[in-house]
Coordinates of C-alpha atoms in Angstrom, one line a residue:
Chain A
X203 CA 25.7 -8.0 -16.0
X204 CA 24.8 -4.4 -15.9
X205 CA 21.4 -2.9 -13.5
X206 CA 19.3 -2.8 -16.7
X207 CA 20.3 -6.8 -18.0
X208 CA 19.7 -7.8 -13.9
X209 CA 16.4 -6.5 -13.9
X210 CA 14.8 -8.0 -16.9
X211 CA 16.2 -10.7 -15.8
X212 CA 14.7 -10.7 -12.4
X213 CA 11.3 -9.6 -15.0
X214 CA 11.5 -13.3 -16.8
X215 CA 11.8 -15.1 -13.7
X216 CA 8.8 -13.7 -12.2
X217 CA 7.3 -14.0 -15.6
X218 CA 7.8 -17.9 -15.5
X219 CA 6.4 -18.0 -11.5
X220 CA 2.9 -16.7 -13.0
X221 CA 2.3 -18.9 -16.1
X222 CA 0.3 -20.7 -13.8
X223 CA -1.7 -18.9 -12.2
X224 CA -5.3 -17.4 -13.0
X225 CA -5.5 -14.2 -10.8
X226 CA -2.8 -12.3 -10.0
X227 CA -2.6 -9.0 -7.6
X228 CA 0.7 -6.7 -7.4
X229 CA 0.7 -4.4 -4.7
X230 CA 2.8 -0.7 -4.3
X231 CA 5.7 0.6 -5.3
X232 CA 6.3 -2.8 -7.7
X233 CA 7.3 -2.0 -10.9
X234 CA 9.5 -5.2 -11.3
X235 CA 6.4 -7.8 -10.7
X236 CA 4.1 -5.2 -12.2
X237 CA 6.5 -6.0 -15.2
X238 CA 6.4 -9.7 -14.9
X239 CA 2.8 -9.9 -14.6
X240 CA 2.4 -7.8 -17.7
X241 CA 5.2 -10.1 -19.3
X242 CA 3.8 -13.3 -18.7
X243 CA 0.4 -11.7 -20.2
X244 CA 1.5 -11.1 -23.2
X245 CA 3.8 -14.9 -23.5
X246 CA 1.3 -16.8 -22.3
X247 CA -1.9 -15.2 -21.9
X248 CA -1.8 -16.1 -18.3
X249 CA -2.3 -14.8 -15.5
X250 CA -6.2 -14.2 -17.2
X251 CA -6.7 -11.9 -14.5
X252 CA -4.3 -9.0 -13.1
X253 CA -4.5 -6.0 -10.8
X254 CA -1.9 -3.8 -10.5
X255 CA -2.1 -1.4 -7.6
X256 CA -2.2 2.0 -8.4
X257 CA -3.8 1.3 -11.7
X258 CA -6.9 2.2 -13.9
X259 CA -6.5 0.4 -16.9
X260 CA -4.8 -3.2 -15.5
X261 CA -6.6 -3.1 -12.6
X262 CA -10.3 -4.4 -12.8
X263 CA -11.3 -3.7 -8.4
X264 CA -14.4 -1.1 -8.6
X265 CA -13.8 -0.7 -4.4
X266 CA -10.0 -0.1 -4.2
X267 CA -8.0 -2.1 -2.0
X268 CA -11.0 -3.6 0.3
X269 CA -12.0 -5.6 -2.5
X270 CA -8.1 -6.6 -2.6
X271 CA -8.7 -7.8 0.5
X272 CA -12.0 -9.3 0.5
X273 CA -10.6 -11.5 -3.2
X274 CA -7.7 -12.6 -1.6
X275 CA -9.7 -13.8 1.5
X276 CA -11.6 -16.0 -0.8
X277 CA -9.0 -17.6 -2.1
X278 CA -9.7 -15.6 -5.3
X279 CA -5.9 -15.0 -5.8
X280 CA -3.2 -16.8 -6.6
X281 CA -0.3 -15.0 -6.6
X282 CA 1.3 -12.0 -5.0
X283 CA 4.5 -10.5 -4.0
X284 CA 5.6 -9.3 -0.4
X285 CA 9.0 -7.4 -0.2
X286 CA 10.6 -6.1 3.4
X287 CA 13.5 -4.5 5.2
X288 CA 13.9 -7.4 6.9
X289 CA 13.5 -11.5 6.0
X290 CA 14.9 -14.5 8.0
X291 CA 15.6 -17.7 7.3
X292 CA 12.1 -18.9 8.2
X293 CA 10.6 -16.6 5.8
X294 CA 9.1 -14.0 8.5
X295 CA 8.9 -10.5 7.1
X296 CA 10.2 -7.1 8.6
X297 CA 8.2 -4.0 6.9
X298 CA 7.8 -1.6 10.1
X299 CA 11.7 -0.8 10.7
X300 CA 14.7 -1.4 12.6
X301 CA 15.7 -1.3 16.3
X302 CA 12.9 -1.4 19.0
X303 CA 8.9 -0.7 18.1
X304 CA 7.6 1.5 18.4
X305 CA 10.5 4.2 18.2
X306 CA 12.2 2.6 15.5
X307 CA 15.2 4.0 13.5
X308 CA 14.8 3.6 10.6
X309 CA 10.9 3.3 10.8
X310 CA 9.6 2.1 7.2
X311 CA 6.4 2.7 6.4
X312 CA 4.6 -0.2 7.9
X313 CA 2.8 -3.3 7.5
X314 CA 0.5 -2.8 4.7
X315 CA -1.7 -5.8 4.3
X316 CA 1.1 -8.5 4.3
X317 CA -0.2 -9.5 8.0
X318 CA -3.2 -10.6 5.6
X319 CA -2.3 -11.6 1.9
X320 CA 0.9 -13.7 3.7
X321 CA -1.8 -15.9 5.6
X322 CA -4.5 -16.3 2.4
X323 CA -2.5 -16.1 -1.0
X324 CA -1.1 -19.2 -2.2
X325 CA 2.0 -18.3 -4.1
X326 CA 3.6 -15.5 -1.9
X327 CA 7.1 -14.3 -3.9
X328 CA 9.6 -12.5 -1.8
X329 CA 11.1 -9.9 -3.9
X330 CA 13.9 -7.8 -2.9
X331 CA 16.8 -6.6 -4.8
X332 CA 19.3 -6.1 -2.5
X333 CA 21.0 -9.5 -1.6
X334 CA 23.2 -8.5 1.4
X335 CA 22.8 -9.5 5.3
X336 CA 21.7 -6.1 6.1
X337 CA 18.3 -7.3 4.3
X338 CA 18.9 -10.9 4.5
X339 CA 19.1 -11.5 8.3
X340 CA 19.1 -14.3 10.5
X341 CA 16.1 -13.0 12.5
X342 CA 13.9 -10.3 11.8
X343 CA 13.5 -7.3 14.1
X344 CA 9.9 -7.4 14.1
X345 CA 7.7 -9.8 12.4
X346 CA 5.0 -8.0 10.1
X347 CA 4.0 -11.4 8.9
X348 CA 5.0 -14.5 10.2
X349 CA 6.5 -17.2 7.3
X350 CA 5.4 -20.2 9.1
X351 CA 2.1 -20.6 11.5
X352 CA 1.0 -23.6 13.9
X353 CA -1.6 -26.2 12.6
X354 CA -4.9 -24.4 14.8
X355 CA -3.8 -21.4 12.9
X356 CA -5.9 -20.7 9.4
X357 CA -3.5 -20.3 6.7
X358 CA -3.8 -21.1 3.2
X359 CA -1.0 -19.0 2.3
X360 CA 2.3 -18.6 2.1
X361 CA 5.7 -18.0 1.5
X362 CA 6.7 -19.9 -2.6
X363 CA 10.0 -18.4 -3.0
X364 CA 13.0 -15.6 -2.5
X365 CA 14.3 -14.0 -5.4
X366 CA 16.6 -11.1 -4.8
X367 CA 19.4 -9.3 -7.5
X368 CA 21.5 -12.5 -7.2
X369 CA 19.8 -15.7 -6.3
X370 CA 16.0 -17.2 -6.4
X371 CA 15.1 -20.1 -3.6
X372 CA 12.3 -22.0 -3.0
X373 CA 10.8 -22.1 0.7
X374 CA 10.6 -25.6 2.1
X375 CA 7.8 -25.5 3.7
X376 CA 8.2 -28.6 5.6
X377 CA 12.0 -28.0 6.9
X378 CA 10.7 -23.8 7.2
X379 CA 13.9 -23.1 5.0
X380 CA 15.1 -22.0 1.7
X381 CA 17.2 -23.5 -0.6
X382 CA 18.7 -22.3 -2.9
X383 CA 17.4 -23.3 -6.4
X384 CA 19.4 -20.9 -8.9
X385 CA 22.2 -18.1 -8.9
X386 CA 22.2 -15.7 -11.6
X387 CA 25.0 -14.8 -14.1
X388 CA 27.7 -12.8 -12.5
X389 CA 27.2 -14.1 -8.7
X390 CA 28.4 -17.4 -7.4
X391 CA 27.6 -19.8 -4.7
X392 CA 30.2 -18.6 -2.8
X393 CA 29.3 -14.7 -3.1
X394 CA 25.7 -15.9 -1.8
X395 CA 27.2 -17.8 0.9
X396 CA 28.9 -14.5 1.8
X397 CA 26.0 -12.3 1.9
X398 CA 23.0 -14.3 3.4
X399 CA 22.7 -13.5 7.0
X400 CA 20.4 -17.0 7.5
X401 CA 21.9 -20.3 6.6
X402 CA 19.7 -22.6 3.8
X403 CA 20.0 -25.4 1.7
X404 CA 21.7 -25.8 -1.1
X405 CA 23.8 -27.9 -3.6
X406 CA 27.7 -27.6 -4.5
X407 CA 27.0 -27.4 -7.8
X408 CA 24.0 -24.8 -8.2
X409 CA 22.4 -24.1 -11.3
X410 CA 23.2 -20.5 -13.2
X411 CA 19.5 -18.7 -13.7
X412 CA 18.9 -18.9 -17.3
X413 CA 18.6 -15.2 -19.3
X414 CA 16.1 -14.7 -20.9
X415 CA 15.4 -14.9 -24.6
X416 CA 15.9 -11.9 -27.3
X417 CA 12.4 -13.0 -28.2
X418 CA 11.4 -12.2 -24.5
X419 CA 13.2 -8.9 -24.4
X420 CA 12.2 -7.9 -27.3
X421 CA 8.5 -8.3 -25.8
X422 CA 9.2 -6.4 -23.3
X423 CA 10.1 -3.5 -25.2
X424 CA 7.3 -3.4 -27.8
X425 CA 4.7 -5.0 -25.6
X426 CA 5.3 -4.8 -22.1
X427 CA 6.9 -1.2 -21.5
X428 CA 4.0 0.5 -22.9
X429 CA 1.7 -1.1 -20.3
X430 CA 3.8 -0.8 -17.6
X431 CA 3.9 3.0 -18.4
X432 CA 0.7 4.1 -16.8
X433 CA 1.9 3.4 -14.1
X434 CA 5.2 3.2 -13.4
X435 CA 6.6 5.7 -16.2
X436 CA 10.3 6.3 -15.2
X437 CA 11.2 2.3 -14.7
X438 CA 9.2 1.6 -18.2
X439 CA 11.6 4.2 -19.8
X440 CA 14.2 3.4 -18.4
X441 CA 14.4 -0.2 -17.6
X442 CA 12.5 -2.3 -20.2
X443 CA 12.6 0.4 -23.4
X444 CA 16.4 0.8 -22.9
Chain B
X163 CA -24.5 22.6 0.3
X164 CA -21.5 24.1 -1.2
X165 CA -19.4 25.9 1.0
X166 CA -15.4 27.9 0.6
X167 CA -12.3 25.4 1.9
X168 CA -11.8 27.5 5.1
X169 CA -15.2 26.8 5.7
X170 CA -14.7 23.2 5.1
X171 CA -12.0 23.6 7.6
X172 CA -13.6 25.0 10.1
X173 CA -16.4 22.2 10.3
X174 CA -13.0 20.2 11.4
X175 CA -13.3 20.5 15.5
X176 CA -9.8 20.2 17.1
X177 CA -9.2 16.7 18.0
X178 CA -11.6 15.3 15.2
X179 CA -11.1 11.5 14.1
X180 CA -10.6 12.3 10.2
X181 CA -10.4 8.9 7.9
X182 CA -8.4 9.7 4.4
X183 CA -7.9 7.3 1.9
X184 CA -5.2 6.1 0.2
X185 CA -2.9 8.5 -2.2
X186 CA -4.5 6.6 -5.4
X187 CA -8.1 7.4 -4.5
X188 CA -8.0 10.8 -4.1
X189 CA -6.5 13.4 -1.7
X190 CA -7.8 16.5 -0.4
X191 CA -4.7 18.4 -0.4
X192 CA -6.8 21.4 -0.8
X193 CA -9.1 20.6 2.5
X194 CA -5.0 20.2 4.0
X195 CA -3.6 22.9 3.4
X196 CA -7.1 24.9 4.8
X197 CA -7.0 22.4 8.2
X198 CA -3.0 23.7 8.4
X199 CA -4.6 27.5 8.0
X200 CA -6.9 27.4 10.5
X201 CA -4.4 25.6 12.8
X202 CA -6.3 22.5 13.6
X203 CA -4.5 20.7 16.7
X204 CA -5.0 17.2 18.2
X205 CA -6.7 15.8 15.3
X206 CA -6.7 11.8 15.1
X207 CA -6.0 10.6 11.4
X208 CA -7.3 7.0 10.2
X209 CA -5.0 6.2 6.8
X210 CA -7.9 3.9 5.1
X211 CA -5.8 2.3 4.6
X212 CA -2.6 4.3 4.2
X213 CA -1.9 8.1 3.8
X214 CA 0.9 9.8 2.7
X215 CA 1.9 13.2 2.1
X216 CA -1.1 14.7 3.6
X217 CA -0.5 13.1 6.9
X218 CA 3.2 13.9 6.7
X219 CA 2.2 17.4 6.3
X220 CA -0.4 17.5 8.8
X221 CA 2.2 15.9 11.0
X222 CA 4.9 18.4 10.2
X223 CA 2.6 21.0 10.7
X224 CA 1.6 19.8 14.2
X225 CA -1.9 19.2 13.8
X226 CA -1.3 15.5 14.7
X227 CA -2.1 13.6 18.4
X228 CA -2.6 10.1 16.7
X229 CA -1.7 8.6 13.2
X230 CA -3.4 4.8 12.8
X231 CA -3.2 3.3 9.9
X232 CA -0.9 0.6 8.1
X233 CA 1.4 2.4 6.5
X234 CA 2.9 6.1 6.1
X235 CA 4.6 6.3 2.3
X236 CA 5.6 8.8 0.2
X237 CA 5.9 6.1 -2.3
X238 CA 9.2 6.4 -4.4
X239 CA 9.9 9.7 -2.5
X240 CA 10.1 7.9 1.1
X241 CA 11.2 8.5 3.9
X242 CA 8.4 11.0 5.6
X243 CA 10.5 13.2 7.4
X244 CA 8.2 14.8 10.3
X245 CA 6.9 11.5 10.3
X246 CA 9.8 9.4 10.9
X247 CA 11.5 12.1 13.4
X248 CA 8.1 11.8 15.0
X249 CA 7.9 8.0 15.5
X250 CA 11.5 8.3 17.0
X251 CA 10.9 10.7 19.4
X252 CA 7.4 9.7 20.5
X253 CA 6.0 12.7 19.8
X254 CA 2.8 11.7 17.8
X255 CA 0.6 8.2 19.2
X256 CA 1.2 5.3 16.7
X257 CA -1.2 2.7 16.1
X258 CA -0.4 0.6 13.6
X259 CA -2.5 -1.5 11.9
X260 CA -2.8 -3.7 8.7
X261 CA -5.0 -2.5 5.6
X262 CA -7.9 -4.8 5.6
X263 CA -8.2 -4.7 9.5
X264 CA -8.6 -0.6 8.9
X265 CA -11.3 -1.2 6.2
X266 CA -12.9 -4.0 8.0
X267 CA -13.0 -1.5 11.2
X268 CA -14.6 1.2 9.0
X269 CA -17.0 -1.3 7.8
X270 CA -18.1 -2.8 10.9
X271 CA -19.3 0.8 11.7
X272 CA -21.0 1.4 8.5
X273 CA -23.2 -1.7 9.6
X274 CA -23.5 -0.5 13.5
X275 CA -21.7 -3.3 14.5
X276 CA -19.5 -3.6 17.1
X277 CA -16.7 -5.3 15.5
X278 CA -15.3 -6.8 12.4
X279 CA -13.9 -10.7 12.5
X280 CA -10.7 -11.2 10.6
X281 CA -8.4 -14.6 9.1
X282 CA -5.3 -13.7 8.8
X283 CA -3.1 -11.9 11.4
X284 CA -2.3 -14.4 13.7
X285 CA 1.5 -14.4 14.1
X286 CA 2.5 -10.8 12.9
X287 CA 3.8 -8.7 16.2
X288 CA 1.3 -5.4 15.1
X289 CA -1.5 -8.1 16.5
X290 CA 0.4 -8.1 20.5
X291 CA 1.0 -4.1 20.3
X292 CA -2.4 -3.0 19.0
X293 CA -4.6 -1.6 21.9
X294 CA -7.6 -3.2 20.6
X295 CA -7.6 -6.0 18.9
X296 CA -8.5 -9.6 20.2
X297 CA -8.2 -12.9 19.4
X298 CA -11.4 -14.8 20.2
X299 CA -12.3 -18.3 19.2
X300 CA -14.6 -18.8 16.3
X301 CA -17.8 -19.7 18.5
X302 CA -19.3 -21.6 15.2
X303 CA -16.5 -24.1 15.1
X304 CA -15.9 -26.9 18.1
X305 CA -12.7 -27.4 17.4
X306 CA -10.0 -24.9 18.3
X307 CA -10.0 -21.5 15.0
X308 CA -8.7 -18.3 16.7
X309 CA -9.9 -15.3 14.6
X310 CA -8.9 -11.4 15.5
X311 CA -12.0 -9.3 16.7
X312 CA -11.6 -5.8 15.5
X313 CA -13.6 -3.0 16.5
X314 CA -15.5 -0.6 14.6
X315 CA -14.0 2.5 13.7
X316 CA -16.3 5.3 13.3
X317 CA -14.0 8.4 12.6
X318 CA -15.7 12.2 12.9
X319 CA -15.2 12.8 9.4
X320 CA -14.2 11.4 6.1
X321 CA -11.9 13.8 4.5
X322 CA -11.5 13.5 0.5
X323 CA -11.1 14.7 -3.5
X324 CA -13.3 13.4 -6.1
X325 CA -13.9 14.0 -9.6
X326 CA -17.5 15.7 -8.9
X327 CA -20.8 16.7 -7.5
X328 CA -24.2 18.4 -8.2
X329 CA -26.1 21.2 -7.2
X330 CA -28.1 18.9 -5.1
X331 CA -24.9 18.0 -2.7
X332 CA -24.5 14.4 -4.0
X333 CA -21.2 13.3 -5.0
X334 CA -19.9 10.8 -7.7
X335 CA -16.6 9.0 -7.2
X336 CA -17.2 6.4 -10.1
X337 CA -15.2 3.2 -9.3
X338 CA -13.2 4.5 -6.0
X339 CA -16.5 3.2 -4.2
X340 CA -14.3 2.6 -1.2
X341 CA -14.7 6.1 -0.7
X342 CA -18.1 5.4 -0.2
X343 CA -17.8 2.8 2.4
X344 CA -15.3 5.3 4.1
X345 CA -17.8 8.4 4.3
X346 CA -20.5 5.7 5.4
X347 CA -18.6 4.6 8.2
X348 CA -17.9 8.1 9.0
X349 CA -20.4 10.4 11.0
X350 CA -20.1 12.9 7.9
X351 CA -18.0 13.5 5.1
X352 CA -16.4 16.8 3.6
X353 CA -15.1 16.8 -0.1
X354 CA -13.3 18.6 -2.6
X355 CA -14.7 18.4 -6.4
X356 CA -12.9 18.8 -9.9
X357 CA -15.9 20.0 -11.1
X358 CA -20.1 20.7 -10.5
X359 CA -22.0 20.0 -12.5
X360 CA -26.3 21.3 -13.2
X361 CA -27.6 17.7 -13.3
X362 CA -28.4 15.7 -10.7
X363 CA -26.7 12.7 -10.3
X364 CA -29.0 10.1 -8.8
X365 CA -31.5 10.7 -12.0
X366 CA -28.7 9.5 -14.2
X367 CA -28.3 5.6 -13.8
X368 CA -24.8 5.3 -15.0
X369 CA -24.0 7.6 -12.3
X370 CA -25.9 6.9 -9.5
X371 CA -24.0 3.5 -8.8
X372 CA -20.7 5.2 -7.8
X373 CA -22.5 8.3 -6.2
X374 CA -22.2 9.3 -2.7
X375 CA -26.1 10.9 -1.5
X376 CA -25.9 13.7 0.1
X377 CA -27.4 12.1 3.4
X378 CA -23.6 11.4 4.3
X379 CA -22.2 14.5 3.4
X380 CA -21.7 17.9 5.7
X381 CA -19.9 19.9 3.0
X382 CA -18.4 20.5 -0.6
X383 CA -15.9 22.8 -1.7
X384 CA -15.2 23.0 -5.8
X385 CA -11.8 23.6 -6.0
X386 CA -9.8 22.8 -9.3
X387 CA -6.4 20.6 -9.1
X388 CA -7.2 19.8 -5.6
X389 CA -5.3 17.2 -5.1
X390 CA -1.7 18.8 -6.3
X391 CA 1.0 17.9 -5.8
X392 CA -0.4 14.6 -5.7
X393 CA -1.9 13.1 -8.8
X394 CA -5.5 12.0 -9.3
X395 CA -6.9 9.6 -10.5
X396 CA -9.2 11.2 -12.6
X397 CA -6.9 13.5 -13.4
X398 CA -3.6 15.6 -13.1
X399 CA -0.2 13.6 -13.0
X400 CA 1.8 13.7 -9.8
X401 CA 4.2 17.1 -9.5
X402 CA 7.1 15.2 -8.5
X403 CA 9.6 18.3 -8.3
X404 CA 7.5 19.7 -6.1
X405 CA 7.4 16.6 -3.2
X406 CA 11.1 16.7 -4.3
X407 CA 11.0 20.2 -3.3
X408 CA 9.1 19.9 0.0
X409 CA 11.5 17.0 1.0
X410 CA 14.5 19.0 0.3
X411 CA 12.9 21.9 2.7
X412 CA 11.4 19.7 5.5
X413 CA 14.5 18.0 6.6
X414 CA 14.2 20.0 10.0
X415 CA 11.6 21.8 11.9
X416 CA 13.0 25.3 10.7
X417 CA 12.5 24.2 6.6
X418 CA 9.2 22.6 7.4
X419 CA 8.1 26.3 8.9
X420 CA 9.9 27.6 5.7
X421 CA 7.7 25.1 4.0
X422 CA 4.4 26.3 5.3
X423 CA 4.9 29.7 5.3
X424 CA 5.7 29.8 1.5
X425 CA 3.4 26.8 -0.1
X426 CA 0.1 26.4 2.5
X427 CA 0.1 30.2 4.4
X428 CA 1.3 31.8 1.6
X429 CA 0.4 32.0 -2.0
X430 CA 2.4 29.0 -3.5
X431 CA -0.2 26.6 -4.1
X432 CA -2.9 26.6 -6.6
X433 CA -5.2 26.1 -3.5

């Protein structure tokens, strides 16, 4: 399966994650959710609502990312979708770098508001393409935003599920581990096995993610690419017109 | 009310607090360049809530004591070089933050309050390495509900590029109205316009909703494309061979000084 195939696959996944949902919010440097959010528009006609950071025309927020913040609070949000250097087996998140804080090398940028949106938004998706146990690890270096919380702790948010370039699990919120639910063309069970740096549940015979359909790709070219554009111009070109 | 970018600059004191919004709402790379000309030291930048290449600049440039903020990015163009050789050698203060903490902060002084209460938080390790954040309990609620106390911040000056003013030293920046609870917050603002225009703003109700008075303002400068390289929102694209450019010089001290010399002393920029 080449780059291009991988990520519209990882595009109709997403896609599928949102077709319930009423609100959703994608935040920087996300052109692959931006995509899926966009996607599962035009399929479905849901999510109703959609921000895209970064965006004039699919993003409706007249006071920038406060109001981000102040929605997701509410509980005005259903899904969004945290990436990070780092994640562990219990679902915390690494965004601030490797090695010791504060002089960490590498440092990444930081935290954003995942010590927020991690807390408040229902449906939290992982997303991180590279599926390796440099990313993968069994404990992260420094915890951005924690995956779990104790019961005196408000939280009505949370990690849903890990999709990287190879796999998608869902977090088990009562065990506080993944398992895995699918493994997409091209990996195996075995090669997941091999690169995940936290153990998880799983089943010998694992399902193969399903491609999507020539009807879906062909939305993606015609409908969703030219959305996408505004924003992220280079991955609409070259990803989802190709 | 309107005034030249080095005399924008100059109403920067050395070891100012300067809040600067996010890359998408409108940077002053203009009012940037002019603090690197006139050699401003020590200042203390609030990202509201991130910054980018102006603080990377500023850093490499050093005009930088602290950075606080939640986040330094250079979006697809990461990593910040001065900034990352800075966070490795300790030579800039880091506080690091998350986004809605920063905006609550700014907000809480808007209001004259003391602090802002947050959910959220509890759990991620920036909460047990910030200098100033609290958990308290929730003194409406009998049973146990930590929430994180954060105080106000109230920076020196709000720093930013919008799409325009008036004669009359009022400023519209349309939907980015976070910009407007950023110069609020602020003891004053300075800003760089697209464009000036004869009519006053506040008389025309489809502007005056997203306009900035002039009560919170200390200065304009009009100065065209002043955002570039980045893009704006109400405007230009982003000049991405030229951050490719400035990453390929700023590698090391000696290209950053290259940098500077050619594109902010010199006459490489359009401002």
């Amino acid at each position: 399966m080449s780059d291009i195939e991988n990520r519209k696959l990882l595009i109709s996944i997403i896609a599928g994650l949102l077709k319930d949902c009423n609100h959703v919010a994608v935040g920087a440097s996300s052109p692959i959710p931006g995509a899926a959010a966009l996607l599962a528009q035009e399929l479905w006609g849901q999510p109703k609502h959609l921000n895209i950071l970064g965006s004039v025309k699919n993003n409706f927020f007249t006071n920038g990312a406060q109001e981000l913040f102040d929605c997701a609070a509410q509980g005005r949000i259903d899904a969004f979708f945290l990436g990070g250097g780092q994640i562990d087996g219990s679902a915390n998140i690494n965004l601030m770098g490797r090695g010791d804080y504060p002089n960490n090398k590498p440092r990444w940028p930081g935290t954003f508001g995942s010590a927020y949106l991690y807390m408040l938004i229902p449906k939290v998706i992982l997303f991180r393409e590279e599926h390796s146990k440099r990313v993968l690890v069994d404990k992260v270096e420094f915890i951005s935003a924690p995956g779990t919380s104790d019961e005196t702790v408000y939280r009505k948010g949370g990690p849903y599920g890990l999709l990287t370039n190879k796999a998608f699990f869902l977090f088990d919120k009562e065990k506080q581990r993944f398992n895995l639910q699918s493994v997409h063309p091209g990996s195996s069970l075995e090669d997941i096995l091999d690169n995940t740096g936290f153990e998880f549940d799983y089943l010998a015979d694992v399902p193969t993610t399903p491609l999507p359909s020539d009807e879906v790709l062909d939305v993606m070219m015609t409908k969703v690419a030219p959305r996408l554009k505004e924003v992220y111009p280079q991955f609409a070109e070259a990803v989802l017109a190709a | 009310m309107l005034i030249t970018l080095s005399e924008l600059a100059d109403k920067v004191p050395d070891g100012a607090k300067i809040a600067v919004p996010a890359d998408y709402a409108g940077i002053s790379m203009a009012a940037t360049r002019a603090l690197i000309r006139r050699r401003a030291r020590n200042l203390h930048i609030v990202g509201v809530p991130t910054s980018g290449l102006q603080s990377e600049m500023l850093i490499a440039a050093g005009c930088v004591k602290t950075y606080e903020s939640s986040a330094l990015t250079l979006g697809e163009h990461n990593p910040p070089p001065a900034f990352n050789e800075a966070v490795l050698n300790g030579s800039i203060n880091i506080v690091d933050a998350t986004c809605p903490a920063i905006h609550a902060a700014i907000q809480a002084s808007q209001k004259g309050a003391p602090f802002a209460t947050l959910r959220g938080i509890i759990g991620s390790d920036i909460l047990q390495h910030h200098p100033d954040w609290k958990v308290i309990q929730n003194p409406f609620n009998e049973t146990d509900d930590p929430v994180v106390a954060i105080p106000a911040i109230q920076p020196d000056v709000a720093i930013f590029h919008a799409p325009l003013a008036d004669r009359d030293g009022n400023v519209w920046v349309g939907r980015r109205r976070e910009l407007i609870n950023m110069a609020q917050g602020s003891k004053t603002a300075l800003i760089t316009v697209e464009k000036v225009t004869d009519d006053n703003l506040l008389e025309n109700e489809e502007f005056a909703a997203g306009t900035l008075p002039s009560l919170y303002i200390g200065g304009i400068a009009h100065c065209e494309k002043g955002t570039w390289p980045l893009a704006f929102w109400q405007g230009e694209d982003e000049n991405g061979d030229h951050i490719r450019l400035y990453k390929s010089m700023a590698k090391d001290p000696a290209g950053r000084a290259e940098y500077l010399e050619k594109f902010v002393f010199g006459e490489g920029s359009p401002s």
